Amino acid sequence: MKVAVIGGTGGQGLGIATRFVVAGEEVIIGSRTLEKAQAGVDKVKELQGDVKNVKAATNPDAAKEADVLIMTVPLAAQKDTLLSIKEGAAGKPLMDATGPLESCIGGSATRCLNLTEGSAAQRAQAILPDAKVICAFNNISQTWWMQLEEPIDCDCLICGDDKDAKAIVTPLIEKVPGIKVVDCGMLERASIIEKITPLLIGLNIRNKCQFGGIRITGLDKGRVCK
Amino acid sequence: MKVAVIGGTGGQGLGIATRFVVAGEEVIIGSRTLEKAQAGVDKVKELQGDVKNVKAATNPDAAKEADVLIMTVPLAAQKDTLLSIKEGAAGKPLMDATGPLESCIGGSATRCLNLTEGSAAQRAQAILPDAKVICAFNNISQTWWMQLEEPIDCDCLICGDDKDAKAIVTPLIEKVPGIKVVDCGMLERASIIEKITPLLIGLNIRNKCQFGGIRITGLDKGRVCK
């Protein structure tokens, strides 16, 4: 599958891109300029050798070519970046990993901003109504993505309004060793999922750690009536 | 330790009370009337036989006698119940399990209300400034509490402003088999912790299940710099 990582030159984007390269997907690293995207590709190749399944493109070109898109940009760049890929994103699953953290406005990454739409993923859907937006990847730390020698000990909580899009991305995400996808329902669930990120960042700070994550338990235990 | 379960006659309160009875603590089930509290005690004895370490009291008397308090009341009863135990709660750890769910106002238990104070636990602290309020138990389903033959596969996320109070309740909570306490920091973290509950309720509904819970992972993995 052709996977575009839009804004894929930061730590989170490069980590996600590298994991999908390792998984054997065709990865396109997108950035505002081709030069920056190519620098991202070079970094992946520093880690993985001269792999053939990663290439660079501008964000609009990456979006047009790919089957599924992953957004890894800071909140302040989310709107402009989304508008720049409007054409390519139409009709495609678009996984949004944008964290609406207070650090976006010079505050603490342990706190969330309250966005008008309810969450960054809902904001993405409002900006690109033709894309099939899925909230994903929010709760997996950047450090986990780059810890390539280990499976990731964290669930990937997703939500979105398009069931088919979720059915496409679920097996893709689960190609990354260790990750289990937990479908939390409609896109409005992003207002909760995104808030878990600052909780985990706070736990990382308290525990001098970079790997704080979550697992959902008990969903296979059925019901018991007492 | 003497543990008062204030408003301990509903499903969650009785489940918590029963688990602490099994753990060997001195449990006082509190209610608005002594009769209702006694009915709660009778139910615990139905499950556990004629145990000696559980008794009934009105909420104010239970609060006065106990070393630590657990609040298990609906949001609509939180304020009046807290005011009724003001005297007994002063200076004591008070674990608040109140869920600010939309179901309190005839809506869905999969959605949260936005309270002025930020969370139900912060509201409890505002109502009783002399109590040492700790947000606790929110993410553990009622069904888990009553599944007495099994350890509970869920972490207990807590937060609060008083470190000493958290140090008192942590080993107490961990007497319940399976539960690990995760200290998430200051009381304002309750605004996130309490929101995980409606996420889990939604997952339970989606998965036809009653045991949805969470585990925090990775906090012992330290840091890795890439």
Tab-separated table of C-alpha atoms in Angstrom:
chain	number	residue	atom	x	y	z
A	1	MET	CA	0.000	0.000	0.000
A	2	LYS	CA	1.239	3.509	-0.763
A	3	VAL	CA	1.420	5.474	2.476
A	4	ALA	CA	2.099	9.214	2.482
A	5	VAL	CA	3.384	10.750	5.678
A	6	ILE	CA	2.355	14.376	5.259
A	7	GLY	CA	4.734	16.646	7.129
A	8	GLY	CA	6.843	13.561	7.692
A	9	THR	CA	10.157	15.228	8.522
A	10	GLY	CA	9.713	15.758	12.272
A	11	GLY	CA	10.501	13.131	14.866
A	12	GLN	CA	7.038	11.570	14.949
A	13	GLY	CA	6.649	11.578	11.163
A	14	LEU	CA	10.076	10.089	10.532
A	15	GLY	CA	9.468	7.435	13.176
A	16	ILE	CA	6.139	6.429	11.671
A	17	ALA	CA	7.609	6.507	8.148
A	18	THR	CA	10.525	4.312	9.184
A	19	ARG	CA	8.263	1.759	10.857
A	20	PHE	CA	6.152	1.457	7.696
A	21	VAL	CA	9.279	1.185	5.539
A	22	VAL	CA	10.398	-1.685	7.756
A	23	ALA	CA	6.928	-3.223	7.382
A	24	GLY	CA	7.430	-3.245	3.616
A	25	GLU	CA	4.923	-0.562	2.609
A	26	GLU	CA	5.621	1.993	-0.143
A	27	VAL	CA	6.252	5.132	1.889
A	28	ILE	CA	6.215	8.674	0.530
A	29	ILE	CA	7.608	11.293	2.872
A	30	GLY	CA	5.904	14.599	2.190
A	31	SER	CA	7.018	18.066	3.146
A	32	ARG	CA	6.463	21.650	2.051
A	33	THR	CA	9.553	21.454	-0.171
A	34	LEU	CA	11.012	18.516	-2.022
A	35	GLU	CA	14.410	19.265	-0.469
A	36	LYS	CA	13.083	18.885	3.067
A	37	ALA	CA	11.246	15.718	2.124
A	38	GLN	CA	14.445	14.315	0.586
A	39	ALA	CA	16.342	15.114	3.794
A	40	GLY	CA	13.745	13.000	5.586
A	41	VAL	CA	14.260	10.145	3.163
A	42	ASP	CA	18.013	10.409	3.709
A	43	LYS	CA	17.497	10.028	7.453
A	44	VAL	CA	15.408	6.893	6.973
A	45	LYS	CA	18.153	5.480	4.758
A	46	GLU	CA	20.764	6.315	7.401
A	47	LEU	CA	18.837	4.005	9.707
A	48	GLN	CA	17.711	1.335	7.257
A	49	GLY	CA	20.351	1.340	4.503
A	50	ASP	CA	19.545	1.977	0.854
A	51	VAL	CA	15.963	0.769	1.013
A	52	LYS	CA	13.926	1.164	-2.161
A	53	ASN	CA	10.453	1.582	-0.677
A	54	VAL	CA	10.739	5.184	0.488
A	55	LYS	CA	10.757	8.351	-1.556
A	56	ALA	CA	10.288	12.092	-1.231
A	57	ALA	CA	7.575	14.396	-2.576
A	58	THR	CA	5.938	17.684	-1.828
A	59	ASN	CA	2.882	17.278	0.394
A	60	PRO	CA	0.382	17.772	-2.475
A	61	ASP	CA	2.170	15.274	-4.702
A	62	ALA	CA	2.544	12.768	-1.860
A	63	ALA	CA	-1.182	13.008	-1.137
A	64	LYS	CA	-2.115	12.525	-4.792
A	65	GLU	CA	0.026	9.422	-5.216
A	66	ALA	CA	-0.738	7.637	-1.957
A	67	ASP	CA	-3.596	5.302	-1.041
A	68	VAL	CA	-3.678	6.378	2.587
A	69	LEU	CA	-2.383	9.511	4.278
A	70	ILE	CA	-0.916	10.173	7.707
A	71	MET	CA	-0.789	13.732	9.028
A	72	THR	CA	2.087	14.468	11.412
A	73	VAL	CA	2.299	18.237	11.643
A	74	PRO	CA	2.152	20.679	14.541
A	75	LEU	CA	-1.313	22.062	15.255
A	76	ALA	CA	-0.322	25.502	13.976
A	77	ALA	CA	0.498	24.000	10.562
A	78	GLN	CA	-2.505	21.663	10.425
A	79	LYS	CA	-4.939	23.894	8.535
A	80	ASP	CA	-2.563	25.161	5.832
A	81	THR	CA	-1.111	21.701	5.297
A	82	LEU	CA	-4.552	20.133	4.977
A	83	LEU	CA	-5.670	22.773	2.475
A	84	SER	CA	-2.519	22.107	0.446
A	85	ILE	CA	-3.445	18.414	0.036
A	86	LYS	CA	-7.161	18.926	-0.510
A	87	GLU	CA	-7.175	17.464	-4.016
A	88	GLY	CA	-5.094	14.379	-3.241
A	89	ALA	CA	-6.849	13.603	0.046
A	90	ALA	CA	-10.364	13.506	-1.367
A	91	GLY	CA	-11.982	10.135	-0.806
A	92	LYS	CA	-8.965	8.654	0.951
A	93	PRO	CA	-8.372	7.536	4.542
A	94	LEU	CA	-6.494	10.324	6.289
A	95	MET	CA	-5.032	9.426	9.664
A	96	ASP	CA	-4.590	12.530	11.754
A	97	ALA	CA	-2.033	12.429	14.563
A	98	THR	CA	-2.198	16.116	15.395
A	99	GLY	CA	-2.017	16.772	19.109
A	100	PRO	CA	-3.892	19.860	20.327
A	101	LEU	CA	-1.402	20.444	23.129
A	102	GLU	CA	-0.964	23.699	24.974
A	103	SER	CA	2.692	23.604	23.916
A	104	CYS	CA	1.469	24.786	20.502
A	105	ILE	CA	0.904	28.199	22.086
A	106	GLY	CA	3.960	28.288	24.311
A	107	GLY	CA	2.393	26.376	27.185
A	108	SER	CA	2.714	22.887	28.605
A	109	ALA	CA	2.553	19.654	26.625
A	110	THR	CA	0.772	18.173	29.631
A	111	ARG	CA	-2.355	20.195	28.864
A	112	CYS	CA	-4.840	20.221	26.006
A	113	LEU	CA	-6.314	23.106	24.098
A	114	ASN	CA	-10.085	23.069	23.688
A	115	LEU	CA	-10.705	23.390	19.980
A	116	THR	CA	-13.996	24.660	18.603
A	117	GLU	CA	-14.566	21.437	16.655
A	118	GLY	CA	-13.943	19.303	19.764
A	119	SER	CA	-10.595	17.825	18.678
A	120	ALA	CA	-7.829	18.203	16.135
A	121	ALA	CA	-9.188	15.251	14.148
A	122	GLN	CA	-12.658	16.795	13.970
A	123	ARG	CA	-11.012	20.035	12.890
A	124	ALA	CA	-9.244	18.126	10.107
A	125	GLN	CA	-12.576	16.689	8.975
A	126	ALA	CA	-14.152	20.151	8.982
A	127	ILE	CA	-11.302	21.513	6.859
A	128	LEU	CA	-11.351	18.575	4.424
A	129	PRO	CA	-14.927	17.246	4.359
A	130	ASP	CA	-14.109	14.962	1.405
A	131	ALA	CA	-11.319	13.096	3.197
A	132	LYS	CA	-12.083	10.121	5.428
A	133	VAL	CA	-10.484	11.379	8.602
A	134	ILE	CA	-9.421	8.920	11.273
A	135	CYS	CA	-7.899	9.981	14.570
A	136	ALA	CA	-4.833	7.766	15.064
A	137	PHE	CA	-1.370	7.522	16.585
A	138	ASN	CA	-1.952	10.190	19.238
A	139	ASN	CA	-1.071	8.029	22.215
A	140	ILE	CA	2.137	6.452	20.920
A	141	SER	CA	5.245	8.381	21.904
A	142	GLN	CA	7.745	9.570	19.337
A	143	THR	CA	10.443	7.598	21.151
A	144	TRP	CA	8.545	4.357	20.692
A	145	TRP	CA	8.375	4.850	16.928
A	146	MET	CA	12.156	5.196	16.699
A	147	GLN	CA	12.905	2.294	19.067
A	148	LEU	CA	13.031	0.115	15.979
A	149	GLU	CA	14.489	-2.984	17.572
A	150	GLU	CA	11.468	-3.424	19.871
A	151	PRO	CA	7.757	-4.003	19.373
A	152	ILE	CA	5.710	-1.014	20.533
A	153	ASP	CA	3.964	-1.681	23.856
A	154	CYS	CA	0.983	0.587	23.220
A	155	ASP	CA	-2.448	0.296	21.658
A	156	CYS	CA	-3.404	2.600	18.813
A	157	LEU	CA	-6.780	4.080	19.687
A	158	ILE	CA	-8.564	5.136	16.516
A	159	CYS	CA	-11.931	6.654	15.693
A	160	GLY	CA	-13.631	7.914	12.577
A	161	ASP	CA	-17.006	8.162	10.888
A	162	ASP	CA	-16.142	5.987	7.860
A	163	LYS	CA	-16.141	2.278	8.668
A	164	ASP	CA	-14.536	1.272	5.372
A	165	ALA	CA	-11.647	3.651	5.927
A	166	LYS	CA	-11.083	2.206	9.402
A	167	ALA	CA	-11.148	-1.303	7.913
A	168	ILE	CA	-8.405	-0.264	5.473
A	169	VAL	CA	-6.057	1.319	7.996
A	170	THR	CA	-6.471	-1.191	10.830
A	171	PRO	CA	-4.421	-4.033	9.272
A	172	LEU	CA	-1.932	-1.461	7.978
A	173	ILE	CA	-1.313	-0.016	11.454
A	174	GLU	CA	-1.084	-3.492	12.945
A	175	LYS	CA	1.835	-4.304	10.643
A	176	VAL	CA	3.929	-2.381	13.148
A	177	PRO	CA	5.001	-4.986	15.705
A	178	GLY	CA	3.332	-4.700	19.089
A	179	ILE	CA	0.592	-2.268	18.157
A	180	LYS	CA	-3.019	-3.319	18.557
A	181	VAL	CA	-5.696	-1.109	17.048
A	182	VAL	CA	-8.694	-0.319	19.250
A	183	ASP	CA	-11.610	1.188	17.333
A	184	CYS	CA	-13.271	3.629	19.708
A	185	GLY	CA	-16.149	4.539	17.395
A	186	MET	CA	-17.182	7.774	15.688
A	187	LEU	CA	-14.812	10.668	15.084
A	188	GLU	CA	-16.142	12.648	18.053
A	189	ARG	CA	-14.325	10.154	20.307
A	190	ALA	CA	-11.162	12.008	19.273
A	191	SER	CA	-12.062	14.625	21.874
A	192	ILE	CA	-11.183	12.013	24.494
A	193	ILE	CA	-8.438	10.089	22.692
A	194	GLU	CA	-6.392	13.227	22.056
A	195	LYS	CA	-6.605	14.198	25.731
A	196	ILE	CA	-4.880	10.989	26.805
A	197	THR	CA	-1.680	12.232	25.164
A	198	PRO	CA	-1.013	15.052	27.660
A	199	LEU	CA	-1.798	12.608	30.487
A	200	LEU	CA	0.895	10.249	29.173
A	201	ILE	CA	3.345	13.123	28.653
A	202	GLY	CA	2.802	14.119	32.268
A	203	LEU	CA	3.400	10.518	33.366
A	204	ASN	CA	6.606	10.414	31.302
A	205	ILE	CA	7.856	13.556	33.049
A	206	ARG	CA	6.938	12.220	36.506
A	207	ASN	CA	8.629	8.881	35.811
A	208	LYS	CA	11.675	10.253	33.913
A	209	CYS	CA	10.635	8.150	30.984
A	210	GLN	CA	9.754	8.451	27.293
A	211	PHE	CA	7.704	5.322	26.713
A	212	GLY	CA	4.453	5.929	28.563
A	213	GLY	CA	1.586	4.288	26.688
A	214	ILE	CA	-1.739	2.579	27.231
A	215	ARG	CA	-3.336	-0.766	26.647
A	216	ILE	CA	-7.071	-1.287	26.706
A	217	THR	CA	-7.959	-4.400	28.685
A	218	GLY	CA	-10.967	-6.641	29.159
A	219	LEU	CA	-12.803	-6.120	25.870
A	220	ASP	CA	-12.848	-9.854	25.185
A	221	LYS	CA	-14.328	-10.777	28.553
A	222	GLY	CA	-17.964	-10.343	27.577
A	223	ARG	CA	-20.692	-9.584	30.077
A	224	VAL	CA	-21.438	-10.846	33.525
A	225	CYS	CA	-24.705	-9.981	35.222
A	226	LYS	CA	-24.606	-9.758	38.996
B	1	MET	CA	-7.496	0.946	58.252
B	2	LYS	CA	-11.061	2.237	58.637
B	3	VAL	CA	-12.495	2.882	55.197
B	4	ALA	CA	-15.838	4.657	54.755
B	5	VAL	CA	-17.650	4.164	51.475
B	6	ILE	CA	-19.862	7.234	51.363
B	7	GLY	CA	-22.979	6.554	49.334
B	8	GLY	CA	-21.873	2.961	49.320
B	9	THR	CA	-25.178	1.276	48.507
B	10	GLY	CA	-25.092	1.460	44.696
B	11	GLY	CA	-23.360	-1.085	42.505
B	12	GLN	CA	-19.980	0.650	42.420
B	13	GLY	CA	-19.991	1.442	46.130
B	14	LEU	CA	-20.994	-2.064	47.157
B	15	GLY	CA	-18.390	-3.561	44.842
B	16	ILE	CA	-15.622	-1.386	46.269
B	17	ALA	CA	-16.815	-2.038	49.824
B	18	THR	CA	-16.863	-5.787	49.260
B	19	ARG	CA	-13.360	-5.812	47.790
B	20	PHE	CA	-12.002	-3.930	50.823
B	21	VAL	CA	-13.864	-6.255	53.178
B	22	VAL	CA	-12.186	-9.184	51.431
B	23	ALA	CA	-8.855	-7.355	51.774
B	24	GLY	CA	-9.379	-7.289	55.549
B	25	GLU	CA	-9.973	-3.562	56.051
B	26	GLU	CA	-12.552	-2.193	58.488
B	27	VAL	CA	-15.278	-1.022	56.113
B	28	ILE	CA	-18.100	1.352	57.002
B	29	ILE	CA	-20.866	1.571	54.437
B	30	GLY	CA	-22.421	5.007	54.585
B	31	SER	CA	-25.768	6.169	53.273
B	32	ARG	CA	-28.277	8.921	53.871
B	33	THR	CA	-30.164	6.674	56.266
B	34	LEU	CA	-28.893	3.983	58.556
B	35	GLU	CA	-31.505	1.609	57.139
B	36	LYS	CA	-30.178	1.938	53.613
B	37	ALA	CA	-26.616	1.535	54.832
B	38	GLN	CA	-27.626	-1.614	56.728
B	39	ALA	CA	-29.220	-3.017	53.567
B	40	GLY	CA	-25.840	-2.518	51.901
B	41	VAL	CA	-24.087	-4.346	54.700
B	42	ASP	CA	-26.609	-7.189	54.356
B	43	LYS	CA	-25.746	-7.505	50.661
B	44	VAL	CA	-22.031	-7.722	51.423
B	45	LYS	CA	-22.782	-10.451	53.957
B	46	GLU	CA	-24.880	-12.299	51.389
B	47	LEU	CA	-21.730	-12.515	49.284
B	48	GLN	CA	-19.122	-12.960	51.992
B	49	GLY	CA	-20.939	-14.650	54.849
B	50	ASP	CA	-21.155	-13.187	58.338
B	51	VAL	CA	-17.964	-11.149	58.141
B	52	LYS	CA	-17.211	-8.923	61.096
B	53	ASN	CA	-15.283	-6.127	59.365
B	54	VAL	CA	-18.191	-4.305	57.768
B	55	LYS	CA	-20.806	-2.113	59.375
B	56	ALA	CA	-23.403	0.496	58.555
B	57	ALA	CA	-23.594	4.183	59.437
B	58	THR	CA	-25.091	7.386	58.166
B	59	ASN	CA	-22.737	9.241	55.842
B	60	PRO	CA	-21.738	11.866	58.452
B	61	ASP	CA	-21.039	9.212	61.104
B	62	ALA	CA	-19.147	7.028	58.645
B	63	ALA	CA	-16.970	9.990	57.658
B	64	LYS	CA	-16.238	10.891	61.272
B	65	GLU	CA	-15.191	7.380	62.229
B	66	ALA	CA	-13.109	6.455	59.172
B	67	ASP	CA	-9.444	7.136	58.397
B	68	VAL	CA	-10.024	7.392	54.660
B	69	LEU	CA	-13.168	8.082	52.672
B	70	ILE	CA	-14.400	6.907	49.290
B	71	MET	CA	-17.178	8.831	47.528
B	72	THR	CA	-19.399	6.728	45.260
B	73	VAL	CA	-22.447	8.856	44.555
B	74	PRO	CA	-24.080	10.116	41.364
B	75	LEU	CA	-22.957	13.569	40.262
B	76	ALA	CA	-26.340	15.045	41.157
B	77	ALA	CA	-25.866	13.941	44.775
B	78	GLN	CA	-22.187	14.869	45.032
B	79	LYS	CA	-22.519	18.359	46.477
B	80	ASP	CA	-25.152	17.643	49.138
B	81	THR	CA	-23.413	14.448	50.200
B	82	LEU	CA	-20.057	16.206	50.505
B	83	LEU	CA	-21.572	19.007	52.566
B	84	SER	CA	-23.139	16.390	54.866
B	85	ILE	CA	-19.704	14.916	55.669
B	86	LYS	CA	-17.822	18.198	55.923
B	87	GLU	CA	-16.885	17.759	59.560
B	88	GLY	CA	-15.736	14.155	59.325
B	89	ALA	CA	-13.835	14.607	56.062
B	90	ALA	CA	-11.655	17.484	57.267
B	91	GLY	CA	-7.971	16.607	57.024
B	92	LYS	CA	-8.609	13.104	55.660
B	93	PRO	CA	-7.888	11.510	52.293
B	94	LEU	CA	-11.125	11.529	50.318
B	95	MET	CA	-11.131	9.411	47.186
B	96	ASP	CA	-13.713	10.705	44.750
B	97	ALA	CA	-15.044	8.279	42.146
B	98	THR	CA	-17.772	10.569	40.835
B	99	GLY	CA	-18.170	10.360	37.090
B	100	PRO	CA	-19.335	13.560	35.370
B	101	LEU	CA	-21.185	11.628	32.678
B	102	GLU	CA	-23.880	13.049	30.463
B	103	SER	CA	-26.147	10.279	31.753
B	104	CYS	CA	-26.509	12.388	34.909
B	105	ILE	CA	-28.726	14.713	32.864
B	106	GLY	CA	-30.566	12.102	30.842
B	107	GLY	CA	-27.912	11.798	28.135
B	108	SER	CA	-25.318	9.229	27.199
B	109	ALA	CA	-22.816	7.624	29.563
B	110	THR	CA	-20.363	7.707	26.674
B	111	ARG	CA	-20.036	11.492	26.975
B	112	CYS	CA	-18.677	13.796	29.644
B	113	LEU	CA	-20.106	16.961	31.085
B	114	ASN	CA	-17.754	19.930	31.259
B	115	LEU	CA	-17.847	21.095	34.859
B	116	THR	CA	-16.872	24.613	35.857
B	117	GLU	CA	-14.126	23.326	38.153
B	118	GLY	CA	-12.678	21.120	35.383
B	119	SER	CA	-13.672	17.761	36.844
B	120	ALA	CA	-15.841	16.147	39.489
B	121	ALA	CA	-12.813	15.652	41.744
B	122	GLN	CA	-11.865	19.326	41.512
B	123	ARG	CA	-15.474	20.169	42.274
B	124	ALA	CA	-15.261	17.962	45.377
B	125	GLN	CA	-12.125	19.821	46.482
B	126	ALA	CA	-13.844	23.171	45.925
B	127	ILE	CA	-16.814	22.067	48.034
B	128	LEU	CA	-14.639	20.611	50.821
B	129	PRO	CA	-11.374	22.583	50.839
B	130	ASP	CA	-10.284	20.935	54.096
B	131	ALA	CA	-10.471	17.382	52.716
B	132	LYS	CA	-7.526	15.870	50.860
B	133	VAL	CA	-9.311	14.987	47.658
B	134	ILE	CA	-7.907	12.301	45.386
B	135	CYS	CA	-9.474	11.361	42.082
B	136	ALA	CA	-9.639	7.550	42.055
B	137	PHE	CA	-11.532	4.493	40.801
B	138	ASN	CA	-13.076	6.255	37.802
B	139	ASN	CA	-11.746	3.877	35.172
B	140	ILE	CA	-12.605	0.570	36.857
B	141	SER	CA	-15.980	-0.794	35.827
B	142	GLN	CA	-18.616	-1.706	38.372
B	143	THR	CA	-18.653	-5.239	36.981
B	144	TRP	CA	-14.961	-5.682	37.737
B	145	TRP	CA	-15.480	-4.768	41.390
B	146	MET	CA	-18.108	-7.491	41.791
B	147	GLN	CA	-16.160	-10.139	39.869
B	148	LEU	CA	-14.737	-11.192	43.224
B	149	GLU	CA	-13.114	-14.418	42.124
B	150	GLU	CA	-10.765	-12.635	39.721
B	151	PRO	CA	-8.017	-10.027	40.059
B	152	ILE	CA	-9.025	-6.744	38.407
B	153	ASP	CA	-7.213	-6.207	35.098
B	154	CYS	CA	-7.168	-2.421	35.251
B	155	ASP	CA	-4.902	0.274	36.619
B	156	CYS	CA	-6.279	2.797	39.088
B	157	LEU	CA	-5.267	6.222	37.831
B	158	ILE	CA	-5.172	8.655	40.736
B	159	CYS	CA	-4.309	12.312	41.140
B	160	GLY	CA	-4.402	14.822	43.953
B	161	ASP	CA	-2.608	17.809	45.398
B	162	ASP	CA	-1.633	16.197	48.718
B	163	LYS	CA	1.306	13.812	48.390
B	164	ASP	CA	0.888	12.387	51.881
B	165	ALA	CA	-2.731	11.509	51.200
B	166	LYS	CA	-1.756	9.727	47.987
B	167	ALA	CA	0.936	7.826	49.903
B	168	ILE	CA	-1.735	6.643	52.360
B	169	VAL	CA	-4.280	5.461	49.802
B	170	THR	CA	-1.895	3.874	47.285
B	171	PRO	CA	-1.041	0.738	49.315
B	172	LEU	CA	-4.670	0.540	50.428
B	173	ILE	CA	-5.986	0.499	46.850
B	174	GLU	CA	-3.321	-1.996	45.808
B	175	LYS	CA	-4.635	-4.482	48.379
B	176	VAL	CA	-7.289	-5.254	45.782
B	177	PRO	CA	-5.770	-8.030	43.636
B	178	GLY	CA	-4.739	-6.945	40.151
B	179	ILE	CA	-5.001	-3.203	40.606
B	180	LYS	CA	-1.888	-1.102	40.129
B	181	VAL	CA	-2.055	2.535	41.172
B	182	VAL	CA	-0.672	5.079	38.701
B	183	ASP	CA	-0.145	8.513	40.241
B	184	CYS	CA	-0.867	11.005	37.459
B	185	GLY	CA	0.075	14.095	39.446
B	186	MET	CA	-1.899	17.085	40.683
B	187	LEU	CA	-5.675	17.103	41.060
B	188	GLU	CA	-6.212	18.978	37.789
B	189	ARG	CA	-5.256	15.755	35.975
B	190	ALA	CA	-8.743	14.551	36.965
B	191	SER	CA	-10.055	16.536	34.014
B	192	ILE	CA	-8.415	13.918	31.790
B	193	ILE	CA	-8.747	10.817	33.985
B	194	GLU	CA	-12.503	11.230	34.347
B	195	LYS	CA	-12.903	11.522	30.575
B	196	ILE	CA	-11.404	8.071	30.014
B	197	THR	CA	-14.480	6.551	31.690
B	198	PRO	CA	-16.950	7.449	28.907
B	199	LEU	CA	-14.376	6.208	26.370
B	200	LEU	CA	-14.301	2.830	28.130
B	201	ILE	CA	-18.095	2.745	28.434
B	202	GLY	CA	-18.304	3.321	24.686
B	203	LEU	CA	-15.815	0.504	24.098
B	204	ASN	CA	-17.852	-1.793	26.344
B	205	ILE	CA	-20.969	-1.065	24.309
B	206	ARG	CA	-19.140	-1.604	20.995
B	207	ASN	CA	-17.641	-4.877	22.210
B	208	LYS	CA	-20.715	-6.185	24.090
B	209	CYS	CA	-18.615	-6.297	27.194
B	210	GLN	CA	-18.529	-4.963	30.757
B	211	PHE	CA	-14.845	-5.196	31.602
B	212	GLY	CA	-13.165	-2.514	29.495
B	213	GLY	CA	-10.235	-1.045	31.403
B	214	ILE	CA	-6.789	0.418	30.876
B	215	ARG	CA	-3.226	-0.321	31.765
B	216	ILE	CA	-0.483	2.279	31.554
B	217	THR	CA	2.631	0.805	29.926
B	218	GLY	CA	6.272	1.738	29.539
B	219	LEU	CA	6.803	3.904	32.632
B	220	ASP	CA	9.716	1.734	33.779
B	221	LYS	CA	11.556	1.890	30.468
B	222	GLY	CA	13.436	5.124	31.168
B	223	ARG	CA	14.682	7.399	28.412
B	224	VAL	CA	16.346	6.766	25.091
B	225	CYS	CA	17.807	9.626	23.127
B	226	LYS	CA	17.868	9.199	19.364
